[in-house]
mmCIF file of C-alpha atoms and ligand atoms in Angstrom:
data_model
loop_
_atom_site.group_PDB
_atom_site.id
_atom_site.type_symbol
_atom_site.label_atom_id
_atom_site.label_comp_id
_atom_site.label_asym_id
_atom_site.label_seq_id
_atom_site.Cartn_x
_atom_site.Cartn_y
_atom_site.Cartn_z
ATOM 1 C CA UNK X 1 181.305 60.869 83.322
ATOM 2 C CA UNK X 2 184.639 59.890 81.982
ATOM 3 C CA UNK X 3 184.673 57.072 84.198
ATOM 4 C CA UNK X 4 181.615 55.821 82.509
ATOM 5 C CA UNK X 5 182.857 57.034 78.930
ATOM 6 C CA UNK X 6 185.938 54.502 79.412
ATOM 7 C CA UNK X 7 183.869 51.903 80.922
ATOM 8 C CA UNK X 8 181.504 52.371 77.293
ATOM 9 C CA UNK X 9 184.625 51.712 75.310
ATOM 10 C CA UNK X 10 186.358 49.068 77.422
ATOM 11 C CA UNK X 11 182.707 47.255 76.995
ATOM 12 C CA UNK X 12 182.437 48.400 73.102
ATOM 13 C CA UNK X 13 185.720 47.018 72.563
ATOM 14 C CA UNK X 14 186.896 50.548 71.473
ATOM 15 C CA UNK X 15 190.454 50.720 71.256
ATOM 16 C CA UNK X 16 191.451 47.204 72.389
ATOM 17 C CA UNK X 17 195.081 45.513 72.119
ATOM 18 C CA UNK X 18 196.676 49.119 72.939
ATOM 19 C CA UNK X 19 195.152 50.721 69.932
ATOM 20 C CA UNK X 20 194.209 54.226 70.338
ATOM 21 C CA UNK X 21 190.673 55.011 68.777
ATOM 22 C CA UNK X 22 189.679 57.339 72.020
ATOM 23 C CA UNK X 23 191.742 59.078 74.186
ATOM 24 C CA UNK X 24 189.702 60.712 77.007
ATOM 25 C CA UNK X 25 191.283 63.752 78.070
ATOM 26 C CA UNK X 26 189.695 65.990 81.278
ATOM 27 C CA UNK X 27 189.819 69.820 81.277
ATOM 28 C CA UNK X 28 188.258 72.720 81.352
ATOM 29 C CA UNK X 29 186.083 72.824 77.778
ATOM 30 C CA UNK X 30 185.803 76.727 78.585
ATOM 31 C CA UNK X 31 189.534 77.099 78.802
ATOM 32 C CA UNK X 32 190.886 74.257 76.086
ATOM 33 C CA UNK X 33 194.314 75.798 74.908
ATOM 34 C CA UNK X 34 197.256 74.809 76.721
ATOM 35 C CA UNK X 35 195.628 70.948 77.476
ATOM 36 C CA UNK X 36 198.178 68.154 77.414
ATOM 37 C CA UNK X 37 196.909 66.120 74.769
ATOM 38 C CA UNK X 38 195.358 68.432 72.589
ATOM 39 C CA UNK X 39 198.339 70.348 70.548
ATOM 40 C CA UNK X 40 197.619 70.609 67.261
ATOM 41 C CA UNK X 41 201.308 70.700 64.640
ATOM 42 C CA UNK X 42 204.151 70.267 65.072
ATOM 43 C CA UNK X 43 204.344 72.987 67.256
ATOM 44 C CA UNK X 44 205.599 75.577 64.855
ATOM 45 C CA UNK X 45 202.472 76.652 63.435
ATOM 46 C CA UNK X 46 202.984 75.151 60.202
ATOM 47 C CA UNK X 47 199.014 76.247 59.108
ATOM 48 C CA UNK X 48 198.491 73.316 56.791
ATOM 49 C CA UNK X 49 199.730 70.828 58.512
ATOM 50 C CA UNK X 50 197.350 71.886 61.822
ATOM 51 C CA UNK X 51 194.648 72.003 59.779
ATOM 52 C CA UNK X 52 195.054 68.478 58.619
ATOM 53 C CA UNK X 53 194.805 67.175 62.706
ATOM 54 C CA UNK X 54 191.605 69.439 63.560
ATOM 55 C CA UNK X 55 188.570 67.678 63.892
ATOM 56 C CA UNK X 56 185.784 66.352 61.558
ATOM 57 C CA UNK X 57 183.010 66.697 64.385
ATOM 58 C CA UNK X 58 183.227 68.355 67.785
ATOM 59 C CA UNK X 59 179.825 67.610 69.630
ATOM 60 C CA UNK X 60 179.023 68.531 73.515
ATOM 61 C CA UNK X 61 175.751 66.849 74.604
ATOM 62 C CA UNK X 62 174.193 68.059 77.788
ATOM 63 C CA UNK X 63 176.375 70.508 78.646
ATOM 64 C CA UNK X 64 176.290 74.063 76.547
ATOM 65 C CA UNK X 65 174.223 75.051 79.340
ATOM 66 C CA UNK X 66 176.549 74.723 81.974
ATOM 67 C CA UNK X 67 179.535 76.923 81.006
ATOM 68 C CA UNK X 68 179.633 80.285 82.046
ATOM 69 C CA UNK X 69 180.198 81.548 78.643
ATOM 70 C CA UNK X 70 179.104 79.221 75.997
ATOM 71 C CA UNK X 71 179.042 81.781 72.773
ATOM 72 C CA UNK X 72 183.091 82.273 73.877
ATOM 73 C CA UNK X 73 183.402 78.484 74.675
ATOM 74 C CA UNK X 74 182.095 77.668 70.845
ATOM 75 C CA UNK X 75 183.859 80.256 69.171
ATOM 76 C CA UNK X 76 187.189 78.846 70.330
ATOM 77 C CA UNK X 77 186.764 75.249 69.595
ATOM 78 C CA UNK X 78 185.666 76.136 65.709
ATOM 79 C CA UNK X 79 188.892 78.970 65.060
ATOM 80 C CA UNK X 80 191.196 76.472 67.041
ATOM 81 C CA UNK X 81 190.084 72.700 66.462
ATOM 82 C CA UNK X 82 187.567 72.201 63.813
ATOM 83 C CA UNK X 83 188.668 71.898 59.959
ATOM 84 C CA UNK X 84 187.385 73.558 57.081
ATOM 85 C CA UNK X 85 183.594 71.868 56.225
ATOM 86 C CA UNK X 86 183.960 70.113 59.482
ATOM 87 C CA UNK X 87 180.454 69.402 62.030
ATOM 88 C CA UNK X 88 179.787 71.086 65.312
ATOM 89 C CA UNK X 89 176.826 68.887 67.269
ATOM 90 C CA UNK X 90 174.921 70.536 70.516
ATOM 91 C CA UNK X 91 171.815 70.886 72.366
ATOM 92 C CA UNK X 92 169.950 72.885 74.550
ATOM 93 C CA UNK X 93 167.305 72.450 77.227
ATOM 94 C CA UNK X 94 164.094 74.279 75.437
ATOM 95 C CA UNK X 95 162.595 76.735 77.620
ATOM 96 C CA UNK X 96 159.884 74.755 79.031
ATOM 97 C CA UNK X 97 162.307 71.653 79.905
ATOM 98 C CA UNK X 98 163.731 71.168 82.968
ATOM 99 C CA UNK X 99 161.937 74.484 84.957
ATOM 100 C CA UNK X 100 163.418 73.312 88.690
ATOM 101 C CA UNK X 101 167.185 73.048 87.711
ATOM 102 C CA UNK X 102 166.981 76.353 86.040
ATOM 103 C CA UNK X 103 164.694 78.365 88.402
ATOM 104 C CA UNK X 104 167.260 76.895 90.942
ATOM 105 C CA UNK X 105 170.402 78.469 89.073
ATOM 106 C CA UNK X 106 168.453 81.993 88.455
ATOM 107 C CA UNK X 107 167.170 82.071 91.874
ATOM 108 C CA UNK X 108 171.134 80.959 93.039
ATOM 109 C CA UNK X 109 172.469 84.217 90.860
ATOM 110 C CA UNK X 110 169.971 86.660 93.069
ATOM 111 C CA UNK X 111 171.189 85.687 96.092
ATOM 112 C CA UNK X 112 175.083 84.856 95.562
ATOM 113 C CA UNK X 113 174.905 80.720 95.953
ATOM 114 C CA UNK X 114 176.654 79.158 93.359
ATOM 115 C CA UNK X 115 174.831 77.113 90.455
ATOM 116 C CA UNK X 116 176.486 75.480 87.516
ATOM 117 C CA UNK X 117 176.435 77.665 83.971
ATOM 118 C CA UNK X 118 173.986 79.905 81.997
ATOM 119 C CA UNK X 119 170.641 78.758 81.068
ATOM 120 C CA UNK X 120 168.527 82.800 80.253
ATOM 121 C CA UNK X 121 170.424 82.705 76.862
ATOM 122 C CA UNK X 122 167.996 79.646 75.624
ATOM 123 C CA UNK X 123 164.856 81.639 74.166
ATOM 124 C CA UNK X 124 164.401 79.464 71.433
ATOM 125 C CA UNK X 125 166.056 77.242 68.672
ATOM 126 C CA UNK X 126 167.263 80.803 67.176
ATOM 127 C CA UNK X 127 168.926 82.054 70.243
ATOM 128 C CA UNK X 128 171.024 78.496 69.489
ATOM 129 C CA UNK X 129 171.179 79.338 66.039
ATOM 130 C CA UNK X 130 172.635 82.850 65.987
ATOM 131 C CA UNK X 131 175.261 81.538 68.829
ATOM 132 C CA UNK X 132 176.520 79.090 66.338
ATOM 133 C CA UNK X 133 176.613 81.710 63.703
ATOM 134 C CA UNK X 134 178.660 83.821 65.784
ATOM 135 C CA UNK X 135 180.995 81.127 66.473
ATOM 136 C CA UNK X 136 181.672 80.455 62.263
ATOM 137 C CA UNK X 137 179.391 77.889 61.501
ATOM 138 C CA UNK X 138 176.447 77.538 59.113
ATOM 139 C CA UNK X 139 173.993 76.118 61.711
ATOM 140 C CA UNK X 140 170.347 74.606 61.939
ATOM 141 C CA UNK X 141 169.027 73.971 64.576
ATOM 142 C CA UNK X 142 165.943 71.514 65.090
ATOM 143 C CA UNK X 143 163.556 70.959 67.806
ATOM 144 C CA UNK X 144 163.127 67.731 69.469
ATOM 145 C CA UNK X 145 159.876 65.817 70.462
ATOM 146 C CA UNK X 146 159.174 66.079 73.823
ATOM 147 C CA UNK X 147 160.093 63.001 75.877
ATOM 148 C CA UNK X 148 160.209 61.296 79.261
ATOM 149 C CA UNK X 149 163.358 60.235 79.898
ATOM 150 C CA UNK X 150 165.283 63.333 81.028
ATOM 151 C CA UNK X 151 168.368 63.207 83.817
ATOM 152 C CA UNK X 152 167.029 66.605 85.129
ATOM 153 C CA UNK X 153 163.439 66.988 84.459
ATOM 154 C CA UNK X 154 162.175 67.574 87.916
ATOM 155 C CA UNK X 155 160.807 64.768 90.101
ATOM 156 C CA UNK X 156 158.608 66.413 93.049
ATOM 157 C CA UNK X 157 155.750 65.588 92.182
ATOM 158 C CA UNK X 158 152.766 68.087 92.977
ATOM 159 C CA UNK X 159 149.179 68.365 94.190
ATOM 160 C CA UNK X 160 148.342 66.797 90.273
ATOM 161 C CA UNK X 161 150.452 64.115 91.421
ATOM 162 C CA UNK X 162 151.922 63.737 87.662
ATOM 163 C CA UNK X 163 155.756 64.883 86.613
ATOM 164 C CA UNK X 164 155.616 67.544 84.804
ATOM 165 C CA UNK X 165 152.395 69.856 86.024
ATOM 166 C CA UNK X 166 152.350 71.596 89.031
ATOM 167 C CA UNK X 167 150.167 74.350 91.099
ATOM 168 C CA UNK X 168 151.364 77.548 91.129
ATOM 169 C CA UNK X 169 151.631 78.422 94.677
ATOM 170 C CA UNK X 170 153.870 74.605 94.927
ATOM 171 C CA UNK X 171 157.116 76.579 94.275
ATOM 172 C CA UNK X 172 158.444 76.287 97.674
ATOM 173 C CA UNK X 173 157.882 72.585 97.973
ATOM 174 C CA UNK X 174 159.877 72.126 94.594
ATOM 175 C CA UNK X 175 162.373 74.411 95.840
ATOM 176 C CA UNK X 176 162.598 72.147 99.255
ATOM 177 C CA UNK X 177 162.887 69.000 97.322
ATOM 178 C CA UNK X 178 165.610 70.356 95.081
ATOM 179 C CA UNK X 179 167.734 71.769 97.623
ATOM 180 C CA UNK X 180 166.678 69.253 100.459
ATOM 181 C CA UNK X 181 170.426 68.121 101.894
ATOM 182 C CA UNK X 182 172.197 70.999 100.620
ATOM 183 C CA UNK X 183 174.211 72.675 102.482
ATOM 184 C CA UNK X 184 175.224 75.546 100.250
ATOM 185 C CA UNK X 185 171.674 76.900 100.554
ATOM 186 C CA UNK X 186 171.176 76.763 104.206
ATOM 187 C CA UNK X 187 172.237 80.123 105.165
ATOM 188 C CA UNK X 188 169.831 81.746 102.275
ATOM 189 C CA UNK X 189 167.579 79.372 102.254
ATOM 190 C CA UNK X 190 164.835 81.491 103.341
ATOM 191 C CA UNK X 191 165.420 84.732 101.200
ATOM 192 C CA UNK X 192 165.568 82.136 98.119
ATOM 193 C CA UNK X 193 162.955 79.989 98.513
ATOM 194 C CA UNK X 194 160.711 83.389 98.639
ATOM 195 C CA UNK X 195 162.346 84.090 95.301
ATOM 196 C CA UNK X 196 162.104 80.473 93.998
ATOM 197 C CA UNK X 197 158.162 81.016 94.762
ATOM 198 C CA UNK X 198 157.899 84.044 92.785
ATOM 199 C CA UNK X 199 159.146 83.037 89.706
ATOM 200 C CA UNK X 200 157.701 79.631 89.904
ATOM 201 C CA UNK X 201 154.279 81.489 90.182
ATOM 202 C CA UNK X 202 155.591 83.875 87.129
ATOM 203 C CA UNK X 203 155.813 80.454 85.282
ATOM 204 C CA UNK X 204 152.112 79.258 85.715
ATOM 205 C CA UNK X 205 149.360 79.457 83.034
ATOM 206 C CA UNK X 206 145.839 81.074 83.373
ATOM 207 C CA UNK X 207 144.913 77.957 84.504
ATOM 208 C CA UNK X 208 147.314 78.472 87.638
ATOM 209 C CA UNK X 209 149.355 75.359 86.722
ATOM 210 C CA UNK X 210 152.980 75.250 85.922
ATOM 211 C CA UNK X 211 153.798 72.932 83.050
ATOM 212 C CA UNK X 212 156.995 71.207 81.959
ATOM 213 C CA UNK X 213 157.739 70.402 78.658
ATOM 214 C CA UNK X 214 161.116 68.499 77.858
ATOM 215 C CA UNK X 215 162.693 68.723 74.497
ATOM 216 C CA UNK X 216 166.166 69.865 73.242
ATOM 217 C CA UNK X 217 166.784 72.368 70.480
ATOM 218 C CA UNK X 218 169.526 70.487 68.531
ATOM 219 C CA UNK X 219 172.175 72.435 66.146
ATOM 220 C CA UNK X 220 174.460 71.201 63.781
ATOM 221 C CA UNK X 221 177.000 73.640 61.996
ATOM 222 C CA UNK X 222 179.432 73.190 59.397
ATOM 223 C CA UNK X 223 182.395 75.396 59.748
ATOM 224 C CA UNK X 224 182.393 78.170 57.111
HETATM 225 C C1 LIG G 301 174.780 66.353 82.190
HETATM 226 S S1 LIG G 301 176.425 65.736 82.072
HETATM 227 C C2 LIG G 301 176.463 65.123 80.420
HETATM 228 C C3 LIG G 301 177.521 64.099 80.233
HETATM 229 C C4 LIG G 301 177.587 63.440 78.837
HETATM 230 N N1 LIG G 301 177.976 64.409 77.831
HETATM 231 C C5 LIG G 301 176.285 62.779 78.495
HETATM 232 O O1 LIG G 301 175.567 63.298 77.636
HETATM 233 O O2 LIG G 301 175.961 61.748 79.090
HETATM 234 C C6 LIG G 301 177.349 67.225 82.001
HETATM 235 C C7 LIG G 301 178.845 66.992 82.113
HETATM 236 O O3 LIG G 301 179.534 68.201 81.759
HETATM 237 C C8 LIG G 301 180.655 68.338 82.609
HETATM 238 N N2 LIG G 301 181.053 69.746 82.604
HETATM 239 C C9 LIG G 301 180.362 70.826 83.029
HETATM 240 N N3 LIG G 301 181.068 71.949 82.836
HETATM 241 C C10 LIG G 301 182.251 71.578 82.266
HETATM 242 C C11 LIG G 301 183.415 72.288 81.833
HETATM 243 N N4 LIG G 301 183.505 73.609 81.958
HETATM 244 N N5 LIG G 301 184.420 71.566 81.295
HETATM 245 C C12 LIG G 301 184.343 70.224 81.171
HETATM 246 N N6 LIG G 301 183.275 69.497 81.562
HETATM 247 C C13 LIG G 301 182.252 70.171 82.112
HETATM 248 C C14 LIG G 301 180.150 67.833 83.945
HETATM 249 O O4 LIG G 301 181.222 67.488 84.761
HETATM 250 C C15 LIG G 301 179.316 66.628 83.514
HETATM 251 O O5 LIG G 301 180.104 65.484 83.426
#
């Protein structure tokens, strides 16, 4: 993705002739302090002078989900690198959105495979809300439309042949297509894709269908 962030820039004409308007810088986002790149001061802690290099806006799109421990993650970005009345800018999968991805990573915790970041936090817009709270910021946090074009909505497409709707006894077919290739679930593959079927069916309405929905809760805090 930085690849494709400098390739946007170089094509923008961001930061042309030498000029730097963005430096990309790659790290851990969970673990910022220490990066090369980043120090803030003059490196004596001279508190005004830090606070004049923080940031106006720190924003993380498509990604809160991911980290292990997102609450912690936000936190430390708004003591350490946001000013005063500066903007933090995230979103969140709503529960509905994106149901094979995160079955996948709940079903992976069960039975020890390893799946990128925390997704059970997400209830709704206020779980968002109360995390940026906790982190220093006065937050809202607004609810997208739902819409089609989504990286990781999942594709297999069921007996209703449509995205998006399913049967609830398709689990293990979605769970095949999503793991299809993968060699991290082959030795569990059996144990998980009984599990994968379970909560699938756990998922499905009274009319035995399982329905995807995908829109992002989006919150934007100012720093207290
Ligand atoms: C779904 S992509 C979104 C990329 C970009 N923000 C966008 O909206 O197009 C998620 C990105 O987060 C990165 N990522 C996940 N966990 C990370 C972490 N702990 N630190 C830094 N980057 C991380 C992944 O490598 C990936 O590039």
């Amino acid at each position: 993705m930085l690849g494709v962030a400098r390739e946007k820039a170089r094509v923008e004409g961001v930061g042309v002739d030498g000029e730097e308007v963005v430096r990309f810088l790659e790290g851990d986002v969970g673990a910022l302090e220490g990066l090369e790149g980043l120090e803030l001061g003059n490196g004596e802690g001279e508190e005004e002078e830090e606070e004049e290099e923080k940031f106006d806006v720190i924003t993380i799109c498509s990604a809160l989900v991911l980290l292990d421990r997102p609450g912690e993650a936000m936190k430390g970005w708004v003591e350490r690198w946001l000013k005063r009345g500066g903007r933090l800018v995230c979103d969140v999968p709503c529960p509905r959105a994106m149901l094979g991805i995160k079955t996948l990573a709940r079903v992976g915790k069960m039975v020890g495979v390893e799946t990128l970041g925390d997704w059970e936090w997400v209830e709704g817009a206020e779980s968002l809300r109360k995390m940026m709270e906790g982190a220093g910021l006065d937050a809202r946090v607004i609810e997208t439309e739902a819409w089609e074009e989504v990286p990781s909505r999942t594709k297999f497409l069921g007996r209703m042949g449509e995205e998006g709707v399913w049967g609830v006894e398709e689990g293990g077919d979605v769970f095949d297509d999503l793991t299809r290739g993968r060699e991290k679930w082959r030795e569990r593959r059996e144990e998980a894709r009984g599990l994968f079927e379970v909560e699938w069916r756990g998922m499905g309405g009274e009319d035995g269908l399982v329905r995807e929905v995908n829109g992002l809760f989006v919150g934007i805090g100012v720093k207290r």
